[in-house]
JSON list of C-alpha atoms in Angstrom, two decimals:
[
{"chain": "A", "resi": 1, "resn": "MET", "atom": "CA", "xyz": [-13.87, 71.92, 21.42]},
{"chain": "A", "resi": 2, "resn": "ALA", "atom": "CA", "xyz": [-16.07, 74.56, 23.02]},
{"chain": "A", "resi": 3, "resn": "HIS", "atom": "CA", "xyz": [-17.35, 73.92, 26.51]},
{"chain": "A", "resi": 4, "resn": "PRO", "atom": "CA", "xyz": [-20.99, 72.77, 26.25]},
{"chain": "A", "resi": 5, "resn": "PRO", "atom": "CA", "xyz": [-23.58, 75.07, 27.87]},
{"chain": "A", "resi": 6, "resn": "PHE", "atom": "CA", "xyz": [-25.60, 72.13, 29.24]},
{"chain": "A", "resi": 7, "resn": "HIS", "atom": "CA", "xyz": [-25.53, 68.39, 29.87]},
{"chain": "A", "resi": 8, "resn": "VAL", "atom": "CA", "xyz": [-28.34, 65.88, 29.47]},
{"chain": "A", "resi": 9, "resn": "PHE", "atom": "CA", "xyz": [-28.45, 62.75, 31.63]},
{"chain": "A", "resi": 10, "resn": "GLY", "atom": "CA", "xyz": [-30.66, 59.75, 30.94]},
{"chain": "A", "resi": 11, "resn": "ALA", "atom": "CA", "xyz": [-31.80, 60.96, 27.52]},
{"chain": "A", "resi": 12, "resn": "GLU", "atom": "CA", "xyz": [-32.92, 57.41, 26.71]},
{"chain": "A", "resi": 13, "resn": "ARG", "atom": "CA", "xyz": [-35.27, 57.21, 29.68]},
{"chain": "A", "resi": 14, "resn": "ASN", "atom": "CA", "xyz": [-38.95, 57.53, 28.94]},
{"chain": "A", "resi": 15, "resn": "GLY", "atom": "CA", "xyz": [-40.35, 58.52, 32.33]},
{"chain": "A", "resi": 16, "resn": "ARG", "atom": "CA", "xyz": [-42.87, 61.36, 32.49]},
{"chain": "A", "resi": 17, "resn": "TRP", "atom": "CA", "xyz": [-40.66, 63.61, 34.55]},
{"chain": "A", "resi": 18, "resn": "LEU", "atom": "CA", "xyz": [-38.10, 66.00, 33.17]},
{"chain": "A", "resi": 19, "resn": "VAL", "atom": "CA", "xyz": [-35.73, 67.11, 35.92]},
{"chain": "A", "resi": 20, "resn": "THR", "atom": "CA", "xyz": [-34.18, 70.52, 35.26]},
{"chain": "A", "resi": 21, "resn": "CYS", "atom": "CA", "xyz": [-31.39, 72.32, 37.08]},
{"chain": "A", "resi": 22, "resn": "ASP", "atom": "CA", "xyz": [-30.95, 75.88, 35.87]},
{"chain": "A", "resi": 23, "resn": "HIS", "atom": "CA", "xyz": [-28.16, 76.79, 38.30]},
{"chain": "A", "resi": 24, "resn": "ALA", "atom": "CA", "xyz": [-26.16, 73.57, 38.32]},
{"chain": "A", "resi": 25, "resn": "SER", "atom": "CA", "xyz": [-22.67, 75.00, 37.79]},
{"chain": "A", "resi": 26, "resn": "ASN", "atom": "CA", "xyz": [-20.36, 77.85, 38.78]},
{"chain": "A", "resi": 27, "resn": "PHE", "atom": "CA", "xyz": [-18.32, 77.51, 35.57]},
{"chain": "A", "resi": 28, "resn": "VAL", "atom": "CA", "xyz": [-17.22, 80.66, 33.73]},
{"chain": "A", "resi": 29, "resn": "PRO", "atom": "CA", "xyz": [-16.32, 80.08, 30.04]},
{"chain": "A", "resi": 30, "resn": "ASP", "atom": "CA", "xyz": [-12.84, 81.24, 29.05]},
{"chain": "A", "resi": 31, "resn": "TRP", "atom": "CA", "xyz": [-14.28, 83.62, 26.44]},
{"chain": "A", "resi": 32, "resn": "ILE", "atom": "CA", "xyz": [-15.65, 85.73, 29.28]},
{"chain": "A", "resi": 33, "resn": "ASN", "atom": "CA", "xyz": [-12.82, 87.73, 30.83]},
{"chain": "A", "resi": 34, "resn": "GLY", "atom": "CA", "xyz": [-10.47, 84.75, 30.53]},
{"chain": "A", "resi": 35, "resn": "GLY", "atom": "CA", "xyz": [-12.82, 82.56, 32.57]},
{"chain": "A", "resi": 36, "resn": "ASP", "atom": "CA", "xyz": [-12.82, 84.87, 35.58]},
{"chain": "A", "resi": 37, "resn": "LEU", "atom": "CA", "xyz": [-15.61, 87.22, 36.69]},
{"chain": "A", "resi": 38, "resn": "GLY", "atom": "CA", "xyz": [-13.21, 89.01, 39.02]},
{"chain": "A", "resi": 39, "resn": "LEU", "atom": "CA", "xyz": [-14.72, 87.57, 42.18]},
{"chain": "A", "resi": 40, "resn": "PRO", "atom": "CA", "xyz": [-12.67, 85.83, 44.88]},
{"chain": "A", "resi": 41, "resn": "PRO", "atom": "CA", "xyz": [-12.86, 82.02, 44.89]},
{"chain": "A", "resi": 42, "resn": "GLU", "atom": "CA", "xyz": [-14.95, 82.00, 48.07]},
{"chain": "A", "resi": 43, "resn": "ASP", "atom": "CA", "xyz": [-17.66, 84.03, 46.31]},
{"chain": "A", "resi": 44, "resn": "MET", "atom": "CA", "xyz": [-17.65, 81.65, 43.35]},
{"chain": "A", "resi": 45, "resn": "ARG", "atom": "CA", "xyz": [-18.28, 78.82, 45.80]},
{"chain": "A", "resi": 46, "resn": "ARG", "atom": "CA", "xyz": [-21.28, 80.63, 47.31]},
{"chain": "A", "resi": 47, "resn": "HIS", "atom": "CA", "xyz": [-24.93, 80.48, 46.33]},
{"chain": "A", "resi": 48, "resn": "ILE", "atom": "CA", "xyz": [-24.54, 83.66, 44.30]},
{"chain": "A", "resi": 49, "resn": "ALA", "atom": "CA", "xyz": [-22.61, 81.75, 41.60]},
{"chain": "A", "resi": 50, "resn": "TYR", "atom": "CA", "xyz": [-24.72, 78.56, 41.49]},
{"chain": "A", "resi": 51, "resn": "ASP", "atom": "CA", "xyz": [-27.15, 76.42, 43.47]},
{"chain": "A", "resi": 52, "resn": "VAL", "atom": "CA", "xyz": [-24.89, 74.46, 45.79]},
{"chain": "A", "resi": 53, "resn": "GLY", "atom": "CA", "xyz": [-25.71, 70.73, 45.75]},
{"chain": "A", "resi": 54, "resn": "ALA", "atom": "CA", "xyz": [-28.51, 71.07, 43.22]},
{"chain": "A", "resi": 55, "resn": "ALA", "atom": "CA", "xyz": [-26.72, 69.30, 40.37]},
{"chain": "A", "resi": 56, "resn": "GLY", "atom": "CA", "xyz": [-26.12, 66.11, 42.36]},
{"chain": "A", "resi": 57, "resn": "LEU", "atom": "CA", "xyz": [-29.67, 66.15, 43.71]},
{"chain": "A", "resi": 58, "resn": "ALA", "atom": "CA", "xyz": [-31.12, 66.65, 40.22]},
{"chain": "A", "resi": 59, "resn": "LYS", "atom": "CA", "xyz": [-29.17, 63.72, 38.78]},
{"chain": "A", "resi": 60, "resn": "ALA", "atom": "CA", "xyz": [-30.05, 61.47, 41.72]},
{"chain": "A", "resi": 61, "resn": "LEU", "atom": "CA", "xyz": [-33.74, 62.36, 41.40]},
{"chain": "A", "resi": 62, "resn": "ALA", "atom": "CA", "xyz": [-33.68, 61.68, 37.66]},
{"chain": "A", "resi": 63, "resn": "ASP", "atom": "CA", "xyz": [-32.20, 58.26, 38.41]},
{"chain": "A", "resi": 64, "resn": "ALA", "atom": "CA", "xyz": [-34.85, 57.53, 41.04]},
{"chain": "A", "resi": 65, "resn": "LEU", "atom": "CA", "xyz": [-37.68, 58.72, 38.77]},
{"chain": "A", "resi": 66, "resn": "ASP", "atom": "CA", "xyz": [-36.27, 56.90, 35.71]},
{"chain": "A", "resi": 67, "resn": "SER", "atom": "CA", "xyz": [-36.48, 60.15, 33.76]},
{"chain": "A", "resi": 68, "resn": "PRO", "atom": "CA", "xyz": [-34.08, 62.47, 31.95]},
{"chain": "A", "resi": 69, "resn": "ALA", "atom": "CA", "xyz": [-32.39, 65.50, 33.44]},
{"chain": "A", "resi": 70, "resn": "ILE", "atom": "CA", "xyz": [-30.92, 68.62, 31.88]},
{"chain": "A", "resi": 71, "resn": "LEU", "atom": "CA", "xyz": [-28.37, 70.70, 33.77]},
{"chain": "A", "resi": 72, "resn": "SER", "atom": "CA", "xyz": [-26.88, 74.03, 32.76]},
{"chain": "A", "resi": 73, "resn": "ASP", "atom": "CA", "xyz": [-23.09, 74.31, 32.79]},
{"chain": "A", "resi": 74, "resn": "PHE", "atom": "CA", "xyz": [-22.42, 78.00, 33.29]},
{"chain": "A", "resi": 75, "resn": "SER", "atom": "CA", "xyz": [-22.64, 80.22, 36.33]},
{"chain": "A", "resi": 76, "resn": "ARG", "atom": "CA", "xyz": [-25.84, 82.15, 36.94]},
{"chain": "A", "resi": 77, "resn": "LEU", "atom": "CA", "xyz": [-23.55, 85.20, 37.26]},
{"chain": "A", "resi": 78, "resn": "VAL", "atom": "CA", "xyz": [-22.52, 84.79, 33.62]},
{"chain": "A", "resi": 79, "resn": "ILE", "atom": "CA", "xyz": [-26.16, 84.83, 32.56]},
{"chain": "A", "resi": 80, "resn": "ASP", "atom": "CA", "xyz": [-29.16, 83.50, 34.47]},
{"chain": "A", "resi": 81, "resn": "PRO", "atom": "CA", "xyz": [-31.18, 80.90, 32.55]},
{"chain": "A", "resi": 82, "resn": "ASN", "atom": "CA", "xyz": [-33.96, 81.16, 35.13]},
{"chain": "A", "resi": 83, "resn": "ARG", "atom": "CA", "xyz": [-34.84, 84.70, 34.05]},
{"chain": "A", "resi": 84, "resn": "GLY", "atom": "CA", "xyz": [-36.87, 86.01, 31.16]},
{"chain": "A", "resi": 85, "resn": "ALA", "atom": "CA", "xyz": [-35.00, 87.51, 28.21]},
{"chain": "A", "resi": 86, "resn": "ASP", "atom": "CA", "xyz": [-36.07, 91.03, 29.25]},
{"chain": "A", "resi": 87, "resn": "ASP", "atom": "CA", "xyz": [-35.52, 90.59, 33.00]},
{"chain": "A", "resi": 88, "resn": "PRO", "atom": "CA", "xyz": [-33.14, 93.23, 34.44]},
{"chain": "A", "resi": 89, "resn": "THR", "atom": "CA", "xyz": [-31.50, 90.57, 36.63]},
{"chain": "A", "resi": 90, "resn": "LEU", "atom": "CA", "xyz": [-30.60, 88.38, 33.63]},
{"chain": "A", "resi": 91, "resn": "LEU", "atom": "CA", "xyz": [-27.02, 89.64, 33.91]},
{"chain": "A", "resi": 92, "resn": "MET", "atom": "CA", "xyz": [-26.34, 90.45, 37.55]},
{"chain": "A", "resi": 93, "resn": "LYS", "atom": "CA", "xyz": [-23.94, 93.23, 38.54]},
{"chain": "A", "resi": 94, "resn": "LEU", "atom": "CA", "xyz": [-24.52, 93.02, 42.30]},
{"chain": "A", "resi": 95, "resn": "TYR", "atom": "CA", "xyz": [-25.72, 90.00, 44.26]},
{"chain": "A", "resi": 96, "resn": "ASP", "atom": "CA", "xyz": [-26.02, 89.47, 48.04]},
{"chain": "A", "resi": 97, "resn": "GLY", "atom": "CA", "xyz": [-23.42, 92.11, 48.79]},
{"chain": "A", "resi": 98, "resn": "SER", "atom": "CA", "xyz": [-20.91, 91.14, 46.09]},
{"chain": "A", "resi": 99, "resn": "ILE", "atom": "CA", "xyz": [-20.19, 93.32, 43.05]},
{"chain": "A", "resi": 100, "resn": "ILE", "atom": "CA", "xyz": [-19.40, 91.22, 39.94]},
{"chain": "A", "resi": 101, "resn": "PRO", "atom": "CA", "xyz": [-16.48, 93.10, 38.33]},
{"chain": "A", "resi": 102, "resn": "ALA", "atom": "CA", "xyz": [-16.63, 91.45, 34.88]},
{"chain": "A", "resi": 103, "resn": "ASN", "atom": "CA", "xyz": [-20.31, 92.37, 34.61]},
{"chain": "A", "resi": 104, "resn": "ARG", "atom": "CA", "xyz": [-20.13, 96.00, 35.74]},
{"chain": "A", "resi": 105, "resn": "HIS", "atom": "CA", "xyz": [-19.73, 97.43, 32.26]},
{"chain": "A", "resi": 106, "resn": "ALA", "atom": "CA", "xyz": [-21.38, 94.65, 30.26]},
{"chain": "A", "resi": 107, "resn": "GLY", "atom": "CA", "xyz": [-23.82, 96.22, 27.81]},
{"chain": "A", "resi": 108, "resn": "ALA", "atom": "CA", "xyz": [-26.39, 95.01, 25.30]},
{"chain": "A", "resi": 109, "resn": "GLU", "atom": "CA", "xyz": [-23.82, 93.52, 22.92]},
{"chain": "A", "resi": 110, "resn": "GLU", "atom": "CA", "xyz": [-22.17, 91.43, 25.65]},
{"chain": "A", "resi": 111, "resn": "LEU", "atom": "CA", "xyz": [-25.55, 90.33, 26.95]},
{"chain": "A", "resi": 112, "resn": "GLN", "atom": "CA", "xyz": [-26.55, 89.15, 23.48]},
{"chain": "A", "resi": 113, "resn": "ARG", "atom": "CA", "xyz": [-23.28, 87.25, 23.07]},
{"chain": "A", "resi": 114, "resn": "ARG", "atom": "CA", "xyz": [-23.90, 85.35, 26.31]},
{"chain": "A", "resi": 115, "resn": "MET", "atom": "CA", "xyz": [-27.50, 84.68, 25.33]},
{"chain": "A", "resi": 116, "resn": "ASP", "atom": "CA", "xyz": [-26.49, 83.30, 21.94]},
{"chain": "A", "resi": 117, "resn": "ARG", "atom": "CA", "xyz": [-23.78, 81.00, 23.29]},
{"chain": "A", "resi": 118, "resn": "LEU", "atom": "CA", "xyz": [-25.30, 79.86, 26.60]},
{"chain": "A", "resi": 119, "resn": "TYR", "atom": "CA", "xyz": [-28.87, 80.90, 27.43]},
{"chain": "A", "resi": 120, "resn": "THR", "atom": "CA", "xyz": [-30.55, 80.10, 24.10]},
{"chain": "A", "resi": 121, "resn": "PRO", "atom": "CA", "xyz": [-28.89, 76.70, 23.52]},
{"chain": "A", "resi": 122, "resn": "TYR", "atom": "CA", "xyz": [-29.88, 75.61, 27.04]},
{"chain": "A", "resi": 123, "resn": "HIS", "atom": "CA", "xyz": [-33.50, 76.61, 26.56]},
{"chain": "A", "resi": 124, "resn": "ASN", "atom": "CA", "xyz": [-33.68, 75.11, 23.08]},
{"chain": "A", "resi": 125, "resn": "ALA", "atom": "CA", "xyz": [-32.45, 71.77, 24.41]},
{"chain": "A", "resi": 126, "resn": "LEU", "atom": "CA", "xyz": [-34.79, 71.89, 27.41]},
{"chain": "A", "resi": 127, "resn": "GLY", "atom": "CA", "xyz": [-37.73, 72.61, 25.11]},
{"chain": "A", "resi": 128, "resn": "GLU", "atom": "CA", "xyz": [-36.87, 69.71, 22.82]},
{"chain": "A", "resi": 129, "resn": "ILE", "atom": "CA", "xyz": [-36.66, 67.23, 25.69]},
{"chain": "A", "resi": 130, "resn": "ALA", "atom": "CA", "xyz": [-39.86, 68.53, 27.28]},
{"chain": "A", "resi": 131, "resn": "ALA", "atom": "CA", "xyz": [-41.67, 67.96, 23.97]},
{"chain": "A", "resi": 132, "resn": "ARG", "atom": "CA", "xyz": [-40.55, 64.33, 23.69]},
{"chain": "A", "resi": 133, "resn": "ARG", "atom": "CA", "xyz": [-43.90, 63.20, 25.07]},
{"chain": "A", "resi": 134, "resn": "SER", "atom": "CA", "xyz": [-47.26, 64.91, 25.46]},
{"chain": "A", "resi": 135, "resn": "ASP", "atom": "CA", "xyz": [-47.59, 64.38, 29.22]},
{"chain": "A", "resi": 136, "resn": "THR", "atom": "CA", "xyz": [-44.19, 65.65, 30.43]},
{"chain": "A", "resi": 137, "resn": "VAL", "atom": "CA", "xyz": [-44.02, 66.83, 34.04]},
{"chain": "A", "resi": 138, "resn": "ILE", "atom": "CA", "xyz": [-41.37, 69.46, 34.82]},
{"chain": "A", "resi": 139, "resn": "LEU", "atom": "CA", "xyz": [-39.46, 69.09, 38.10]},
{"chain": "A", "resi": 140, "resn": "SER", "atom": "CA", "xyz": [-37.21, 72.10, 38.61]},
{"chain": "A", "resi": 141, "resn": "ILE", "atom": "CA", "xyz": [-34.48, 71.65, 41.23]},
{"chain": "A", "resi": 142, "resn": "HIS", "atom": "CA", "xyz": [-32.86, 74.54, 43.08]},
{"chain": "A", "resi": 143, "resn": "SER", "atom": "CA", "xyz": [-31.16, 75.16, 46.42]},
{"chain": "A", "resi": 144, "resn": "PHE", "atom": "CA", "xyz": [-31.09, 78.13, 48.76]},
{"chain": "A", "resi": 145, "resn": "THR", "atom": "CA", "xyz": [-28.61, 79.46, 51.26]},
{"chain": "A", "resi": 146, "resn": "PRO", "atom": "CA", "xyz": [-29.51, 79.11, 54.96]},
{"chain": "A", "resi": 147, "resn": "GLN", "atom": "CA", "xyz": [-29.06, 82.86, 55.47]},
{"chain": "A", "resi": 148, "resn": "LEU", "atom": "CA", "xyz": [-28.55, 85.90, 53.27]},
{"chain": "A", "resi": 149, "resn": "ARG", "atom": "CA", "xyz": [-26.09, 88.51, 54.52]},
{"chain": "A", "resi": 150, "resn": "GLY", "atom": "CA", "xyz": [-27.76, 90.78, 57.05]},
{"chain": "A", "resi": 151, "resn": "ARG", "atom": "CA", "xyz": [-31.00, 88.77, 57.01]},
{"chain": "A", "resi": 152, "resn": "PRO", "atom": "CA", "xyz": [-32.53, 86.35, 59.54]},
{"chain": "A", "resi": 153, "resn": "PRO", "atom": "CA", "xyz": [-31.87, 82.61, 59.23]},
{"chain": "A", "resi": 154, "resn": "ARG", "atom": "CA", "xyz": [-34.24, 80.68, 57.00]},
{"chain": "A", "resi": 155, "resn": "PRO", "atom": "CA", "xyz": [-36.02, 77.93, 58.95]},
{"chain": "A", "resi": 156, "resn": "TRP", "atom": "CA", "xyz": [-37.18, 75.75, 56.06]},
{"chain": "A", "resi": 157, "resn": "GLN", "atom": "CA", "xyz": [-35.43, 72.58, 54.98]},
{"chain": "A", "resi": 158, "resn": "VAL", "atom": "CA", "xyz": [-37.36, 72.36, 51.74]},
{"chain": "A", "resi": 159, "resn": "GLY", "atom": "CA", "xyz": [-39.53, 74.79, 49.82]},
{"chain": "A", "resi": 160, "resn": "VAL", "atom": "CA", "xyz": [-42.16, 74.25, 47.15]},
{"chain": "A", "resi": 161, "resn": "LEU", "atom": "CA", "xyz": [-42.38, 77.09, 44.66]},
{"chain": "A", "resi": 162, "resn": "TYR", "atom": "CA", "xyz": [-45.14, 77.63, 42.12]},
{"chain": "A", "resi": 163, "resn": "SER", "atom": "CA", "xyz": [-47.09, 80.21, 40.16]},
{"chain": "A", "resi": 164, "resn": "HIS", "atom": "CA", "xyz": [-50.71, 81.07, 40.88]},
{"chain": "A", "resi": 165, "resn": "ARG", "atom": "CA", "xyz": [-51.29, 80.23, 37.22]},
{"chain": "A", "resi": 166, "resn": "ASP", "atom": "CA", "xyz": [-50.86, 76.50, 37.96]},
{"chain": "A", "resi": 167, "resn": "GLU", "atom": "CA", "xyz": [-50.80, 75.28, 41.56]},
{"chain": "A", "resi": 168, "resn": "ARG", "atom": "CA", "xyz": [-52.04, 71.72, 40.87]},
{"chain": "A", "resi": 169, "resn": "LEU", "atom": "CA", "xyz": [-48.92, 69.64, 41.44]},
{"chain": "A", "resi": 170, "resn": "ALA", "atom": "CA", "xyz": [-47.45, 72.07, 43.95]},
{"chain": "A", "resi": 171, "resn": "ARG", "atom": "CA", "xyz": [-50.47, 71.73, 46.22]},
{"chain": "A", "resi": 172, "resn": "THR", "atom": "CA", "xyz": [-50.35, 67.94, 46.34]},
{"chain": "A", "resi": 173, "resn": "THR", "atom": "CA", "xyz": [-46.56, 68.06, 46.79]},
{"chain": "A", "resi": 174, "resn": "LEU", "atom": "CA", "xyz": [-46.97, 70.44, 49.73]},
{"chain": "A", "resi": 175, "resn": "ALA", "atom": "CA", "xyz": [-49.55, 68.13, 51.28]},
{"chain": "A", "resi": 176, "resn": "ARG", "atom": "CA", "xyz": [-47.21, 65.15, 51.02]},
{"chain": "A", "resi": 177, "resn": "LEU", "atom": "CA", "xyz": [-44.25, 67.06, 52.45]},
{"chain": "A", "resi": 178, "resn": "ASN", "atom": "CA", "xyz": [-46.27, 68.62, 55.25]},
{"chain": "A", "resi": 179, "resn": "ALA", "atom": "CA", "xyz": [-47.32, 65.14, 56.32]},
{"chain": "A", "resi": 180, "resn": "GLU", "atom": "CA", "xyz": [-43.65, 64.46, 57.16]},
{"chain": "A", "resi": 181, "resn": "ALA", "atom": "CA", "xyz": [-43.48, 65.36, 60.86]},
{"chain": "A", "resi": 182, "resn": "ASP", "atom": "CA", "xyz": [-39.78, 66.24, 60.89]},
{"chain": "A", "resi": 183, "resn": "LEU", "atom": "CA", "xyz": [-39.84, 68.74, 58.02]},
{"chain": "A", "resi": 184, "resn": "CYS", "atom": "CA", "xyz": [-40.24, 72.51, 58.02]},
{"chain": "A", "resi": 185, "resn": "VAL", "atom": "CA", "xyz": [-41.70, 73.15, 54.57]},
{"chain": "A", "resi": 186, "resn": "GLY", "atom": "CA", "xyz": [-41.85, 76.49, 52.79]},
{"chain": "A", "resi": 187, "resn": "ASP", "atom": "CA", "xyz": [-44.99, 77.32, 50.81]},
{"chain": "A", "resi": 188, "resn": "ASN", "atom": "CA", "xyz": [-43.62, 79.65, 48.11]},
{"chain": "A", "resi": 189, "resn": "GLU", "atom": "CA", "xyz": [-40.69, 80.23, 50.45]},
{"chain": "A", "resi": 190, "resn": "PRO", "atom": "CA", "xyz": [-37.95, 81.41, 50.64]},
{"chain": "A", "resi": 191, "resn": "TYR", "atom": "CA", "xyz": [-39.38, 83.40, 47.71]},
{"chain": "A", "resi": 192, "resn": "SER", "atom": "CA", "xyz": [-42.33, 83.38, 45.36]},
{"chain": "A", "resi": 193, "resn": "GLY", "atom": "CA", "xyz": [-42.38, 80.90, 42.50]},
{"chain": "A", "resi": 194, "resn": "HIS", "atom": "CA", "xyz": [-44.10, 83.29, 40.11]},
{"chain": "A", "resi": 195, "resn": "LEU", "atom": "CA", "xyz": [-41.53, 85.01, 37.91]},
{"chain": "A", "resi": 196, "resn": "PRO", "atom": "CA", "xyz": [-42.76, 85.91, 34.41]},
{"chain": "A", "resi": 197, "resn": "GLY", "atom": "CA", "xyz": [-40.45, 84.59, 31.70]},
{"chain": "A", "resi": 198, "resn": "ASP", "atom": "CA", "xyz": [-38.50, 82.22, 33.98]},
{"chain": "A", "resi": 199, "resn": "ALA", "atom": "CA", "xyz": [-37.76, 78.62, 33.03]},
{"chain": "A", "resi": 200, "resn": "VAL", "atom": "CA", "xyz": [-40.96, 77.20, 34.54]},
{"chain": "A", "resi": 201, "resn": "ASP", "atom": "CA", "xyz": [-43.05, 79.87, 32.81]},
{"chain": "A", "resi": 202, "resn": "ARG", "atom": "CA", "xyz": [-41.33, 79.26, 29.50]},
{"chain": "A", "resi": 203, "resn": "HIS", "atom": "CA", "xyz": [-41.41, 75.46, 29.48]},
{"chain": "A", "resi": 204, "resn": "SER", "atom": "CA", "xyz": [-44.37, 74.61, 31.75]},
{"chain": "A", "resi": 205, "resn": "LEU", "atom": "CA", "xyz": [-46.95, 77.36, 32.13]},
{"chain": "A", "resi": 206, "resn": "GLN", "atom": "CA", "xyz": [-46.89, 78.41, 28.50]},
{"chain": "A", "resi": 207, "resn": "HIS", "atom": "CA", "xyz": [-47.48, 74.79, 27.44]},
{"chain": "A", "resi": 208, "resn": "GLY", "atom": "CA", "xyz": [-49.90, 73.67, 30.15]},
{"chain": "A", "resi": 209, "resn": "ARG", "atom": "CA", "xyz": [-47.40, 71.16, 31.53]},
{"chain": "A", "resi": 210, "resn": "PRO", "atom": "CA", "xyz": [-47.69, 70.05, 35.17]},
{"chain": "A", "resi": 211, "resn": "ASN", "atom": "CA", "xyz": [-44.77, 71.44, 37.15]},
{"chain": "A", "resi": 212, "resn": "VAL", "atom": "CA", "xyz": [-43.27, 71.88, 40.57]},
{"chain": "A", "resi": 213, "resn": "LEU", "atom": "CA", "xyz": [-40.12, 73.65, 41.72]},
{"chain": "A", "resi": 214, "resn": "ILE", "atom": "CA", "xyz": [-38.31, 72.19, 44.72]},
{"chain": "A", "resi": 215, "resn": "GLU", "atom": "CA", "xyz": [-35.83, 74.23, 46.76]},
{"chain": "A", "resi": 216, "resn": "LEU", "atom": "CA", "xyz": [-33.54, 72.41, 49.22]},
{"chain": "A", "resi": 217, "resn": "ARG", "atom": "CA", "xyz": [-31.53, 74.27, 51.83]},
{"chain": "A", "resi": 218, "resn": "ASN", "atom": "CA", "xyz": [-28.03, 73.89, 50.52]},
{"chain": "A", "resi": 219, "resn": "ASP", "atom": "CA", "xyz": [-26.34, 72.81, 53.75]},
{"chain": "A", "resi": 220, "resn": "LEU", "atom": "CA", "xyz": [-28.47, 69.65, 53.59]},
{"chain": "A", "resi": 221, "resn": "ILE", "atom": "CA", "xyz": [-27.23, 68.66, 50.12]},
{"chain": "A", "resi": 222, "resn": "SER", "atom": "CA", "xyz": [-23.66, 69.94, 50.15]},
{"chain": "A", "resi": 223, "resn": "ASP", "atom": "CA", "xyz": [-22.24, 66.43, 49.62]},
{"chain": "A", "resi": 224, "resn": "GLU", "atom": "CA", "xyz": [-23.16, 63.29, 47.70]},
{"chain": "A", "resi": 225, "resn": "THR", "atom": "CA", "xyz": [-24.50, 61.55, 50.80]},
{"chain": "A", "resi": 226, "resn": "GLY", "atom": "CA", "xyz": [-27.01, 64.30, 51.43]},
{"chain": "A", "resi": 227, "resn": "GLN", "atom": "CA", "xyz": [-27.97, 64.55, 47.78]},
{"chain": "A", "resi": 228, "resn": "LYS", "atom": "CA", "xyz": [-28.70, 60.85, 47.48]},
{"chain": "A", "resi": 229, "resn": "ALA", "atom": "CA", "xyz": [-30.54, 60.73, 50.80]},
{"chain": "A", "resi": 230, "resn": "TRP", "atom": "CA", "xyz": [-32.85, 63.56, 49.80]},
{"chain": "A", "resi": 231, "resn": "ALA", "atom": "CA", "xyz": [-33.42, 62.11, 46.34]},
{"chain": "A", "resi": 232, "resn": "THR", "atom": "CA", "xyz": [-34.36, 58.78, 47.91]},
{"chain": "A", "resi": 233, "resn": "ARG", "atom": "CA", "xyz": [-36.77, 60.57, 50.22]},
{"chain": "A", "resi": 234, "resn": "LEU", "atom": "CA", "xyz": [-38.28, 62.97, 47.70]},
{"chain": "A", "resi": 235, "resn": "ALA", "atom": "CA", "xyz": [-38.78, 60.67, 44.70]},
{"chain": "A", "resi": 236, "resn": "PRO", "atom": "CA", "xyz": [-41.61, 58.54, 46.17]},
{"chain": "A", "resi": 237, "resn": "LEU", "atom": "CA", "xyz": [-43.25, 61.64, 47.65]},
{"chain": "A", "resi": 238, "resn": "LEU", "atom": "CA", "xyz": [-43.21, 63.31, 44.24]},
{"chain": "A", "resi": 239, "resn": "GLU", "atom": "CA", "xyz": [-44.62, 60.22, 42.54]},
{"chain": "A", "resi": 240, "resn": "ALA", "atom": "CA", "xyz": [-47.39, 60.07, 45.16]},
{"chain": "A", "resi": 241, "resn": "ALA", "atom": "CA", "xyz": [-48.10, 63.79, 44.75]},
{"chain": "A", "resi": 242, "resn": "LEU", "atom": "CA", "xyz": [-48.39, 63.37, 40.99]},
{"chain": "A", "resi": 243, "resn": "ALA", "atom": "CA", "xyz": [-50.83, 60.47, 41.49]},
{"chain": "A", "resi": 244, "resn": "ASP", "atom": "CA", "xyz": [-52.80, 62.56, 44.03]},
{"chain": "A", "resi": 245, "resn": "SER", "atom": "CA", "xyz": [-53.09, 65.41, 41.52]},
{"chain": "A", "resi": 246, "resn": "GLY", "atom": "CA", "xyz": [-54.70, 63.21, 38.86]},
{"chain": "A", "resi": 247, "resn": "LEU", "atom": "CA", "xyz": [-52.58, 64.90, 36.23]}
]
């Protein structure tokens, strides 16, 4: 049986939220270079291959919000589901100082093969779940590394990312998080949340769905204890932010 490109948790739940995790896994299917991108194991454990801790956080948040979650199950280095179909970084050949050997000579045919087997099935499933009710709210979960190679340390514990095309839920979420005295909160940090064709654009902005993307610094959610603690903390703040927004 072929390895599934995604997993859905809590499909029977009817909460408004849909928790998504585009970079949940560092898995490389065996039909790609025998399941090996040519990187050393330590690189495959880094943020370049997946969002460390994000999968556990996404599932814990879905539990706390009584809502479904969908998680990809392929490395972002195989193909990045959080990029538009015409984005040049859809299939990365160099990331944070590491060359990806199995991608160096991948052309249009190989890109299409990965899209057909991984990228498109994930997005089709996400779209179907998002459409299960008319008032779905998308909660996209990611994590970021404390420091990129050769760059200064990142001070934020949590970031809220959003597009200027729809800031409604992001603004109330930022207000709730900024009211927490012990948190350093990034406002569209450590990078901008506007990326045309990305998963939020495709499943939220293009459908008018309320949305917010949460980034957690990955050293805070590297184990189950941290993941559950942050889910327990974030879930009521997110519910309050949604109520504040009037959406």
